[in-house]
Short mmCIF file of C-alpha atoms in Angstrom, two decimals:
data_model
loop_
_atom_site.label_atom_id
_atom_site.label_comp_id
_atom_site.label_asym_id
_atom_site.label_seq_id
_atom_site.Cartn_x
_atom_site.Cartn_y
_atom_site.Cartn_z
CA MET A 1 10.32 -30.78 28.37
CA ASN A 2 13.20 -32.15 26.32
CA ASP A 3 11.96 -35.68 26.74
CA PRO A 4 10.99 -36.87 23.24
CA THR A 5 8.50 -39.43 24.62
CA ASN A 6 6.46 -36.72 26.29
CA GLN A 7 3.24 -36.60 24.24
CA THR A 8 1.59 -33.46 25.63
CA PRO A 9 3.59 -30.34 24.88
CA THR A 10 4.29 -28.45 28.07
CA VAL A 11 3.99 -24.73 28.16
CA ASP A 12 7.09 -22.80 28.96
CA ARG A 13 5.69 -20.36 31.50
CA ARG A 14 8.45 -17.82 31.13
CA GLU A 15 8.01 -17.83 27.36
CA PHE A 16 4.26 -17.43 27.84
CA TRP A 17 4.68 -14.33 30.02
CA ARG A 18 7.21 -12.85 27.63
CA ILE A 19 4.68 -13.11 24.81
CA VAL A 20 1.98 -11.58 26.98
CA ARG A 21 4.30 -8.75 27.99
CA SER A 22 5.36 -8.07 24.42
CA LEU A 23 1.76 -7.79 23.22
CA ALA A 24 0.59 -5.82 26.25
CA VAL A 25 3.37 -3.26 25.91
CA ALA A 26 2.62 -2.85 22.19
CA CYS A 27 -1.08 -2.29 22.92
CA VAL A 28 -0.45 0.18 25.76
CA LEU A 29 2.01 2.18 23.64
CA ALA A 30 -0.35 2.24 20.67
CA ALA A 31 -3.26 3.31 22.90
CA THR A 32 -1.17 6.10 24.44
CA VAL A 33 -0.16 7.47 21.04
CA LEU A 34 -3.74 7.30 19.78
CA GLY A 35 -5.08 8.90 22.95
CA ILE A 36 -2.70 11.85 22.68
CA VAL A 37 -3.40 12.40 18.97
CA PHE A 38 -7.16 12.07 19.55
CA THR A 39 -7.33 14.66 22.33
CA ARG A 40 -5.25 17.06 20.22
CA THR A 41 -7.28 16.69 17.00
CA GLU A 42 -10.83 15.98 18.18
CA PRO A 43 -11.92 19.58 19.01
CA SER A 44 -10.89 20.91 15.62
CA ILE A 45 -12.41 17.92 13.79
CA ARG A 46 -15.73 18.60 15.54
CA ALA A 47 -15.58 22.33 14.88
CA LEU A 48 -14.80 21.70 11.20
CA THR A 49 -17.71 19.27 10.83
CA ILE A 50 -20.17 21.81 12.25
CA GLU A 51 -18.67 24.60 10.16
CA ARG A 52 -18.91 22.56 6.96
CA GLU A 53 -22.53 21.71 7.72
CA GLN A 54 -23.45 25.35 8.36
CA GLU A 55 -21.66 26.41 5.18
CA THR A 56 -23.63 23.85 3.15
CA VAL A 57 -26.90 25.08 4.67
CA ARG A 58 -26.03 28.72 3.92
CA ARG A 59 -25.01 27.90 0.37
CA LEU A 60 -28.17 25.90 -0.31
CA LEU A 61 -30.36 28.69 1.02
CA ASP A 62 -28.22 31.40 -0.61
CA LEU A 63 -27.68 33.20 2.70
CA PRO A 64 -24.81 35.50 3.70
CA ASP A 65 -22.25 34.41 6.31
CA SER A 66 -23.95 36.63 8.90
CA ALA A 67 -27.22 34.66 8.69
CA ARG A 68 -28.17 32.56 11.70
CA ILE A 69 -28.71 28.82 11.31
CA ASP A 70 -30.81 27.06 13.97
CA GLU A 71 -30.55 23.31 14.31
CA ILE A 72 -33.64 21.33 15.38
CA ARG A 73 -32.93 17.81 16.64
CA ARG A 74 -35.73 15.24 16.77
CA TYR A 75 -35.77 12.36 19.27
CA ALA A 76 -37.98 9.33 19.92
CA GLY A 77 -38.76 8.75 23.60
CA HIS A 78 -41.35 6.54 25.35
CA ALA A 79 -44.41 7.16 23.14
CA VAL A 80 -43.34 10.79 22.78
CA THR A 81 -41.33 12.80 20.28
CA GLY A 82 -38.89 15.42 21.50
CA TYR A 83 -37.88 18.44 19.43
CA LEU A 84 -34.77 20.17 20.69
CA MET A 85 -34.98 23.82 19.62
CA PRO A 86 -32.18 26.31 20.34
CA THR A 87 -33.67 27.33 23.72
CA THR A 88 -36.50 24.87 24.46
CA LEU A 89 -37.18 21.16 24.33
CA ARG A 90 -40.73 20.54 23.09
CA VAL A 91 -42.26 17.19 23.97
CA HIS A 92 -45.12 16.05 21.73
CA THR A 93 -47.28 12.95 21.77
CA GLU A 94 -46.95 10.71 18.74
CA GLU A 95 -50.27 12.17 17.49
CA GLY A 96 -48.70 15.61 17.58
CA SER A 97 -50.25 17.43 20.54
CA LEU A 98 -47.86 19.37 22.76
CA LEU A 99 -47.27 17.80 26.19
CA ARG A 100 -44.76 20.16 27.74
CA GLN A 101 -41.91 22.55 27.02
CA ILE A 102 -38.66 22.42 28.95
CA PRO A 103 -36.23 25.36 28.75
CA VAL A 104 -32.69 24.35 27.77
CA PRO A 105 -30.15 25.44 30.44
CA GLN A 106 -28.03 28.37 29.26
CA ALA A 107 -24.80 26.39 29.61
CA LEU A 108 -26.07 23.67 27.29
CA GLN A 109 -27.28 25.89 24.46
CA ALA A 110 -23.86 26.12 22.83
CA ALA A 111 -22.62 22.72 24.07
CA PRO A 112 -21.50 19.94 21.70
CA ALA A 113 -24.33 17.89 20.22
CA GLU A 114 -23.46 14.79 22.29
CA GLU A 115 -23.92 16.71 25.54
CA ARG A 116 -27.29 18.05 24.42
CA ASP A 117 -28.30 14.52 23.36
CA ARG A 118 -27.42 13.30 26.85
CA TRP A 119 -29.48 16.06 28.47
CA VAL A 120 -32.50 15.20 26.28
CA THR A 121 -32.14 11.53 27.25
CA GLU A 122 -32.29 12.57 30.93
CA GLN A 123 -35.38 14.72 30.35
CA LEU A 124 -37.32 12.12 28.35
CA GLY A 125 -36.11 9.10 30.33
CA ASP A 126 -34.95 7.48 27.12
CA ALA A 127 -34.32 9.10 23.78
CA GLU A 128 -32.89 8.21 20.41
CA LEU A 129 -31.87 10.81 17.85
CA LEU A 130 -34.06 10.32 14.77
CA GLY A 131 -33.15 13.23 12.57
CA ARG A 132 -32.40 16.89 12.22
CA PHE A 133 -33.33 19.91 10.21
CA PHE A 134 -32.04 23.46 10.01
CA ILE A 135 -33.82 26.81 9.88
CA GLY A 136 -31.98 29.57 8.07
CA ARG A 137 -32.89 33.02 9.39
CA HIS A 138 -32.40 36.50 8.01
CA PRO A 139 -30.46 38.81 10.34
CA LYS A 140 -33.84 40.18 11.57
CA GLY A 141 -34.89 36.67 12.60
CA THR A 142 -37.50 35.94 9.92
CA VAL A 143 -37.35 32.51 8.30
CA ALA A 144 -35.29 32.46 5.10
CA GLY A 145 -35.69 28.77 4.43
CA TYR A 146 -35.31 25.24 5.70
CA VAL A 147 -32.80 22.47 5.12
CA THR A 148 -33.73 18.95 6.17
CA GLU A 149 -31.41 15.97 6.43
CA ALA A 150 -32.81 12.67 5.20
CA SER A 151 -31.77 9.29 3.85
CA GLN A 152 -33.19 6.67 1.52
CA TYR A 153 -32.00 3.26 0.33
CA GLY A 154 -30.51 3.49 -3.14
CA PHE A 155 -29.20 0.67 -5.30
CA LYS A 156 -26.37 -0.27 -2.92
CA SER A 157 -26.81 1.37 0.44
CA LEU A 158 -28.23 4.45 2.16
CA ILE A 159 -28.10 7.73 0.26
CA ARG A 160 -27.85 10.60 2.76
CA PHE A 161 -28.91 14.02 1.50
CA PHE A 162 -30.02 17.57 2.33
CA VAL A 163 -33.12 19.15 0.80
CA ALA A 164 -33.30 22.96 0.96
CA LEU A 165 -36.70 24.70 0.80
CA ASN A 166 -37.77 28.31 0.77
CA PRO A 167 -40.36 29.56 3.31
CA ILE A 168 -43.27 28.54 1.03
CA PHE A 169 -41.86 25.01 0.65
CA GLN A 170 -40.48 25.15 -2.86
CA ILE A 171 -37.27 23.17 -3.31
CA GLN A 172 -34.19 25.36 -3.56
CA GLY A 173 -31.62 22.63 -3.83
CA VAL A 174 -30.72 19.01 -3.16
CA GLU A 175 -27.25 18.01 -1.98
CA ILE A 176 -26.00 14.42 -1.63
CA LEU A 177 -23.94 14.06 1.56
CA ALA A 178 -22.96 10.39 1.38
CA HIS A 179 -23.73 7.43 -0.84
CA GLU A 180 -22.23 4.15 -2.05
CA GLU A 181 -23.70 4.01 -5.55
CA ASP A 182 -21.56 2.78 -8.46
CA PRO A 183 -19.18 5.36 -9.89
CA GLY A 184 -20.22 6.32 -13.41
CA LEU A 185 -23.73 4.94 -12.90
CA GLY A 186 -25.70 5.54 -9.68
CA ALA A 187 -23.12 8.03 -8.47
CA GLU A 188 -24.26 10.35 -11.26
CA ILE A 189 -27.18 11.38 -9.01
CA THR A 190 -24.69 13.65 -7.23
CA ARG A 191 -24.15 15.65 -10.45
CA PRO A 192 -25.84 19.07 -10.66
CA TRP A 193 -27.69 18.28 -13.90
CA PHE A 194 -29.59 15.53 -12.13
CA ARG A 195 -30.23 16.92 -8.67
CA ASN A 196 -31.03 20.42 -9.94
CA GLN A 197 -34.12 18.95 -11.63
CA PHE A 198 -35.78 19.19 -8.22
CA ILE A 199 -35.35 22.96 -7.94
CA GLY A 200 -38.59 24.94 -8.03
CA ARG A 201 -40.91 22.00 -7.24
CA SER A 202 -43.62 22.78 -4.73
CA VAL A 203 -45.23 20.38 -2.27
CA ASP A 204 -48.19 19.91 -4.64
CA ASP A 205 -45.89 19.22 -7.60
CA LEU A 206 -44.05 16.57 -5.61
CA ALA A 207 -47.26 14.62 -4.99
CA THR A 208 -47.58 13.84 -8.71
CA LEU A 209 -43.90 14.02 -9.67
CA ALA A 210 -42.93 11.12 -11.95
CA VAL A 211 -39.53 9.64 -12.79
CA VAL A 212 -39.07 8.70 -16.45
CA LYS A 213 -36.15 6.86 -18.01
CA GLY A 214 -33.61 9.23 -19.50
CA PRO A 215 -31.95 10.69 -21.41
CA MET A 216 -33.19 14.20 -20.76
CA PRO A 217 -34.49 15.80 -24.01
CA ALA A 218 -32.38 18.68 -25.27
CA ASP A 219 -35.43 20.98 -25.41
CA ARG A 220 -36.41 20.56 -21.74
CA PRO A 221 -37.57 24.04 -20.63
CA ALA A 222 -35.42 25.77 -18.04
CA THR A 223 -38.34 26.46 -15.70
CA VAL A 224 -40.19 23.40 -14.47
CA THR A 225 -43.97 23.09 -14.54
CA ALA A 226 -46.12 20.83 -12.39
CA ASP A 227 -45.88 17.98 -14.89
CA THR A 228 -42.19 18.16 -15.88
CA PRO A 229 -40.88 14.73 -14.85
CA ILE A 230 -37.53 13.85 -13.33
CA TYR A 231 -35.33 12.33 -16.06
CA ALA A 232 -33.50 9.38 -14.55
CA VAL A 233 -29.76 8.82 -14.95
CA THR A 234 -29.28 6.39 -17.85
CA GLY A 235 -28.48 2.98 -16.42
CA ALA A 236 -29.34 4.07 -12.87
CA THR A 237 -33.14 4.27 -12.74
CA ILE A 238 -33.22 2.65 -9.28
CA SER A 239 -30.88 5.24 -7.76
CA SER A 240 -32.80 8.07 -9.47
CA ARG A 241 -36.18 6.77 -8.20
CA ALA A 242 -34.76 6.28 -4.71
CA LEU A 243 -33.55 9.87 -4.46
CA THR A 244 -36.87 11.18 -5.83
CA ASP A 245 -38.88 9.13 -3.32
CA GLY A 246 -36.55 10.26 -0.54
CA VAL A 247 -36.98 13.93 -1.47
CA LYS A 248 -40.79 13.57 -1.58
CA GLN A 249 -40.88 12.03 1.89
CA ALA A 250 -38.37 14.45 3.36
CA VAL A 251 -40.37 17.47 2.17
CA ALA A 252 -43.69 16.07 3.45
CA HIS A 253 -42.16 15.30 6.86
CA LEU A 254 -40.50 18.69 7.09
CA GLN A 255 -43.71 20.53 6.26
CA TYR A 256 -45.56 18.57 8.98
CA ARG A 257 -42.87 19.31 11.58
CA VAL A 258 -42.56 22.99 10.75
CA ARG A 259 -46.36 23.38 11.20
CA LEU A 260 -46.33 21.29 14.37
CA LEU A 261 -43.67 23.47 15.95
CA GLY A 262 -45.33 26.68 14.76
CA ILE A 263 -42.12 27.89 13.15
CA ALA A 264 -43.63 29.26 9.95
CA ASP A 265 -46.09 31.54 11.83
CA GLY A 266 -43.24 33.06 13.78
CA GLY A 267 -44.73 31.39 16.87
CA ASP A 268 -41.36 30.05 17.99
CA ASN A 269 -39.16 32.81 16.75
CA GLU A 270 -36.37 32.18 19.20
CA MET B 1 14.13 -10.05 21.49
CA SER B 2 17.76 -9.92 20.38
CA GLU B 3 18.73 -8.04 17.22
CA PRO B 4 18.47 -10.51 14.31
CA GLU B 5 21.58 -11.20 12.31
CA PHE B 6 21.62 -9.73 8.83
CA LYS B 7 21.61 -12.97 6.93
CA LEU B 8 20.41 -11.48 3.68
CA PRO B 9 22.66 -9.22 1.64
CA THR B 10 21.42 -5.63 1.68
CA PRO B 11 20.49 -4.46 -1.82
CA SER B 12 21.51 -1.02 -3.08
CA ALA B 13 19.04 1.88 -3.08
CA ARG B 14 18.88 1.78 -6.88
CA GLU B 15 18.09 -1.92 -6.86
CA LEU B 16 15.37 -1.34 -4.23
CA LEU B 17 13.73 1.40 -6.30
CA TRP B 18 13.78 -0.80 -9.40
CA ARG B 19 12.19 -3.62 -7.42
CA GLY B 20 9.42 -1.36 -6.12
CA PHE B 21 8.61 0.04 -9.53
CA PHE B 22 9.04 -2.94 -11.78
CA SER B 23 10.58 -6.26 -10.87
CA GLU B 24 8.66 -6.63 -7.59
CA ASN B 25 5.88 -4.09 -8.15
CA PRO B 26 3.32 -4.68 -5.37
CA VAL B 27 0.28 -4.71 -7.65
CA PHE B 28 1.56 -6.01 -10.99
CA ARG B 29 4.16 -8.49 -9.75
CA LEU B 30 3.33 -9.49 -6.19
CA ALA B 31 -0.44 -9.18 -6.83
CA LEU B 32 -0.95 -7.83 -3.31
CA SER B 33 -3.67 -5.44 -2.11
CA LEU B 34 -5.69 -5.95 -5.28
CA CYS B 35 -9.16 -5.57 -3.73
CA PRO B 36 -8.62 -2.09 -2.26
CA ALA B 37 -6.70 -1.16 -5.42
CA VAL B 38 -9.73 -2.06 -7.51
CA ALA B 39 -12.09 -0.25 -5.15
CA VAL B 40 -10.42 3.16 -5.35
CA THR B 41 -8.92 3.35 -8.85
CA THR B 42 -11.97 4.63 -10.69
CA THR B 43 -10.11 7.89 -11.38
CA ALA B 44 -6.43 8.79 -11.68
CA LYS B 45 -6.72 11.34 -8.87
CA ASN B 46 -8.18 8.83 -6.41
CA GLY B 47 -5.38 6.43 -7.32
CA LEU B 48 -2.72 9.04 -6.65
CA LEU B 49 -4.20 10.13 -3.30
CA MET B 50 -4.45 6.51 -2.18
CA GLY B 51 -0.89 5.87 -3.38
CA ILE B 52 0.46 8.78 -1.33
CA ALA B 53 -1.39 7.60 1.79
CA VAL B 54 0.02 4.07 1.38
CA LEU B 55 3.50 5.48 0.83
CA ALA B 56 3.30 7.44 4.09
CA VAL B 57 2.02 4.48 6.11
CA GLN B 58 4.61 2.13 4.58
CA VAL B 59 7.60 4.38 5.38
CA LEU B 60 6.39 5.19 8.92
CA SER B 61 5.62 1.53 9.70
CA SER B 62 8.97 0.32 8.31
CA PHE B 63 10.73 2.94 10.43
CA THR B 64 8.83 1.91 13.58
CA VAL B 65 9.49 -1.79 13.03
CA VAL B 66 13.23 -1.21 12.59
CA CYS B 67 13.28 0.82 15.83
CA VAL B 68 11.30 -1.56 18.04
CA ARG B 69 11.98 -5.01 16.52
CA ARG B 70 14.53 -6.00 19.17
CA TRP B 71 11.76 -5.91 21.81
CA ILE B 72 9.08 -7.70 19.79
CA HIS B 73 8.68 -11.35 20.70
CA ASP B 74 9.18 -13.46 17.59
CA LYS B 75 5.96 -15.46 18.04
CA VAL B 76 3.70 -12.40 18.11
CA ARG B 77 5.51 -10.25 15.57
CA ILE B 78 2.65 -10.31 13.04
CA PRO B 79 0.01 -9.03 15.54
CA VAL B 80 2.45 -6.38 16.71
CA TYR B 81 3.10 -5.28 13.10
CA THR B 82 -0.66 -5.03 12.61
CA ILE B 83 -0.94 -2.84 15.72
CA ILE B 84 1.86 -0.60 14.40
CA ILE B 85 0.17 -0.23 10.99
CA ALA B 86 -3.26 0.39 12.55
CA THR B 87 -1.81 3.03 14.87
CA TRP B 88 -0.14 4.95 12.04
CA VAL B 89 -3.24 4.70 9.86
CA THR B 90 -5.43 6.07 12.66
CA VAL B 91 -2.96 8.85 13.47
CA ILE B 92 -2.84 9.90 9.80
CA ASP B 93 -6.64 9.66 9.60
CA MET B 94 -7.18 11.95 12.60
CA CYS B 95 -4.47 14.43 11.60
CA CYS B 96 -5.78 14.70 8.03
CA ALA B 97 -9.32 15.29 9.31
CA ALA B 98 -8.15 18.05 11.65
CA LEU B 99 -5.50 19.76 9.53
CA VAL B 100 -6.41 19.31 5.86
CA PRO B 101 -10.21 18.85 5.77
CA ALA B 102 -10.40 19.50 2.02
CA VAL B 103 -8.04 16.60 1.28
CA TYR B 104 -9.71 14.45 3.92
CA ALA B 105 -13.08 14.91 2.21
CA GLU B 106 -11.56 13.21 -0.85
CA ILE B 107 -9.58 10.37 0.72
CA GLY B 108 -11.11 9.94 4.18
CA LEU B 109 -12.95 6.80 3.16
CA TYR B 110 -9.84 5.13 1.82
CA ILE B 111 -7.34 5.89 4.56
CA LYS B 112 -8.93 3.43 6.99
CA LEU B 113 -8.70 0.68 4.36
CA ILE B 114 -4.91 0.79 4.52
CA VAL B 115 -4.85 -1.22 7.78
CA ALA B 116 -5.74 -4.30 5.76
CA PHE B 117 -3.19 -3.76 2.99
CA ALA B 118 -1.15 -6.93 2.58
CA ILE B 119 1.69 -5.07 0.87
CA ILE B 120 2.59 -3.10 4.00
CA ILE B 121 2.74 -6.05 6.38
CA SER B 122 4.62 -8.13 3.80
CA ARG B 123 7.34 -5.46 3.51
CA LEU B 124 7.62 -5.33 7.31
CA GLU B 125 7.95 -9.09 7.56
CA LEU B 126 10.23 -9.60 4.54
CA PHE B 127 12.40 -6.52 4.79
CA ALA B 128 12.12 -4.10 7.71
CA SER B 129 12.32 -6.88 10.31
CA GLN B 130 15.67 -8.09 8.94
CA GLN B 131 17.49 -5.14 7.40
CA PRO B 132 19.17 -1.99 8.78
CA LEU B 133 17.30 1.30 9.09
CA GLY B 134 18.49 3.07 5.91
CA PRO B 135 17.68 0.33 3.39
CA SER B 136 14.37 -0.37 5.20
CA LEU B 137 13.31 3.23 4.70
CA VAL B 138 14.36 3.09 1.04
CA ASP B 139 12.48 -0.19 0.61
CA GLY B 140 9.34 1.28 2.19
CA PHE B 141 9.64 4.36 0.02
CA ALA B 142 10.26 2.36 -3.17
CA MET B 143 7.37 -0.05 -2.55
CA GLY B 144 5.07 2.86 -1.70
CA LEU B 145 6.10 4.68 -4.87
CA GLY B 146 5.67 1.50 -6.91
CA PHE B 147 2.19 1.08 -5.46
CA ALA B 148 1.30 4.72 -6.17
CA PHE B 149 2.61 4.34 -9.73
CA ALA B 150 0.45 1.25 -10.25
CA MET B 151 -2.61 3.00 -8.77
CA VAL B 152 -2.22 6.04 -11.02
CA LEU B 153 -1.72 3.83 -14.08
CA ILE B 154 -4.83 1.74 -13.35
CA GLY B 155 -6.83 4.83 -12.39
CA SER B 156 -5.87 6.70 -15.57
CA LEU B 157 -6.82 3.80 -17.82
CA ARG B 158 -10.14 3.17 -16.08
CA GLU B 159 -11.01 6.85 -15.98
CA ALA B 160 -10.05 7.48 -19.62
CA LEU B 161 -11.67 4.39 -21.16
CA GLY B 162 -14.53 3.96 -18.68
CA GLY B 163 -15.45 7.55 -17.95
CA GLY B 164 -14.03 9.38 -20.98
CA THR B 165 -12.18 11.88 -18.75
CA PHE B 166 -8.65 12.37 -17.46
CA TRP B 167 -8.05 14.14 -14.14
CA GLY B 168 -11.69 15.21 -14.34
CA ILE B 169 -11.19 16.90 -17.75
CA ALA B 170 -13.37 15.66 -20.60
CA LEU B 171 -11.19 13.66 -22.97
CA LEU B 172 -13.51 11.68 -25.20
CA PRO B 173 -16.97 12.55 -26.50
CA ASP B 174 -18.47 9.39 -24.93
CA ARG B 175 -17.56 6.52 -22.63
CA PRO B 176 -16.12 3.74 -24.76
CA LEU B 177 -15.95 1.09 -22.01
CA LEU B 178 -18.25 2.09 -19.15
CA PHE B 179 -17.81 -1.38 -17.68
CA LEU B 180 -14.18 -0.64 -16.71
CA LEU B 181 -15.49 1.57 -13.89
CA LEU B 182 -17.16 -1.42 -12.20
CA PRO B 183 -15.11 -3.72 -9.92
CA ALA B 184 -14.87 -6.49 -12.52
CA GLY B 185 -13.51 -3.98 -15.02
CA GLY B 186 -10.84 -3.06 -12.46
CA PHE B 187 -9.61 -6.65 -12.39
CA PHE B 188 -9.56 -6.77 -16.18
CA THR B 189 -7.46 -3.59 -16.24
CA ILE B 190 -5.00 -5.00 -13.71
CA GLY B 191 -4.82 -8.31 -15.62
CA LEU B 192 -4.06 -6.55 -18.88
CA LEU B 193 -1.40 -4.37 -17.24
CA MET B 194 0.18 -7.48 -15.68
CA ALA B 195 0.29 -9.06 -19.13
CA ALA B 196 1.91 -5.88 -20.47
CA MET B 197 4.54 -6.04 -17.70
CA ASN B 198 5.31 -9.65 -18.54
CA TRP B 199 5.56 -8.75 -22.19
CA ILE B 200 8.06 -5.98 -21.39
CA ASP B 201 10.04 -8.51 -19.36
CA LEU B 202 10.12 -10.96 -22.29
CA TRP B 203 11.15 -8.17 -24.60
CA ARG B 204 14.00 -7.33 -22.21
CA GLY B 205 15.20 -10.89 -22.67
CA ARG B 206 14.00 -12.42 -19.40
CA ARG B 207 12.08 -15.63 -18.92
CA LEU B 208 8.66 -15.66 -17.36
CA PRO B 209 8.40 -17.18 -13.89
CA GLY B 210 7.22 -20.76 -14.13
CA SER B 211 4.29 -20.36 -11.75
CA GLY B 212 2.75 -17.30 -13.40
CA GLY B 213 2.83 -13.66 -12.54
CA GLY B 214 1.62 -13.37 -8.98
CA HIS B 215 2.18 -15.03 -5.66
CA ALA B 216 0.81 -18.51 -5.19
#
C-alpha cells in the first residue's frame, strides 16, 4: 500500500468498515430519534387536522359547534365508484346506478381515515380516493348545507379549495386551502373581496357566470344578480378564471352526487 | 475519530456576534442560502418566522456536532452533518405541527426547506467541528440572528415597496414597486442591500474585498 509504484489504489478494509459504521450509527440514531418524536406527535397532529377541517366547514356553513359534520369519501374501483358514508359504503356503476350497499363495521366508523380507506380497498378489490365532501347537519339531522373539496390548476400549480353551499345549492362561501400563486398577484384570489364574489350564486347563475378583467367598479351592488360577473384580480386573470372554472365544476359535481346518493330527499339521513 | 486540535484561535463572543450580524453576515456577506431567502421574504413577518426557525436549527445542530464529532469519521462528516440537520428540522417540524398549530400554519411550508440551507452546514464545517462547545453555540446563535436580521430587513423592504404594507398594516396608498414581490425583485433587493453594506464598510474606512462581496 505504501509502494509508490503501485498504480491501483488499494482499499484499506478497516478504514472502509469504519466509514460504514460511522454512517450506519448516525442513520440508526437519527431514525430512532425521529421514530420516537413521530409516535409522540402523530396522534395530536392528526386530531388537529381533522378539527381544523371541521371548524372550517362549520364556519363556512355558519353552524354552531354542536352541529354534526358527515364526511363522504369517494373512491374509484374497477369500473365502479364507491361512496363511503358514515355507516354504509354505497357502490355505484360509473353510469350511476346503485350496485350494492355494504354496512360499515361499528369499529371502523370512528377509525382514522387511512384505516377506512384500507377497508374500502378490501371491499372493492382496488380503490383510489378521488375526493371528499361534507354534509353539515342541524342538531335534528336535517341538511344545513354542503362543503365540497376540489382543486383546479391555476397559474403555477394546483389551487385546492372548499366550496360551501346551502341546501338549495346557492354558494355560501369559497375558501382557498392551498395554492402556489404569486404573492401580490395570483395569491390575491385568497382575499375575501375576491372569493366573496361567489356568494349567493345559484347553479343556474354559474352556468352563465363570466369573468371580466378588473378592477371591480365602485358601484357594484352588494347583492349579486344572475348576470353580475366575477371581476378578476388585476394582473392575475388566469388565476381568477381558474378558480371560477373550478367552482363551477365543483358545484355541478356536488349536485350530481348529492342527488345520486339521495341525501337531499332525506333518503340517507344517517 | 479523535478530538481535533484547536488550531484556530477562538474568537470572543462579541467578535462572533459582530461577524454574524455584519462582517460575515450569511446573506449579505457570505451570499449563502439566497434562494430560500428570496422565496420566503415577501413580508417582514415571514422573514422573521423563517429567521427564528433557522436560528433554532443552527444552534441545535452546532450543539450536536460539538457533542458527537469525536465519533464521526472524517471522510463522511458532511453526510453525517446533513443527517443531523435533517433530523433536527424534522423534529422541529413535527413538534410545531403538534404543539403550536397556529404558528405551523404560517411557517410549515418553510421549515422543511431549512435542510438545504448552505449557511447551517457551512457553520458546522467551519466552526462547530473545530471549536469548543461554548463558542460554537455563540457562533450558531450569532449566525442565526444575523440571518434573521437579514431576512427581516429584506422582507420589510419588499413588503413596504412591493405590497405597500408593513407587518400587514397598510402603509402606502398604492404599491410603488409591485415587481419586488416576485423572485427577481428579491434578488434586486438583496443586491442593493449588499451594496449598502459595502458602502457602510467603505465609510468605516475599510477596503472592499478584491473578489467582490460574496463567496466565489
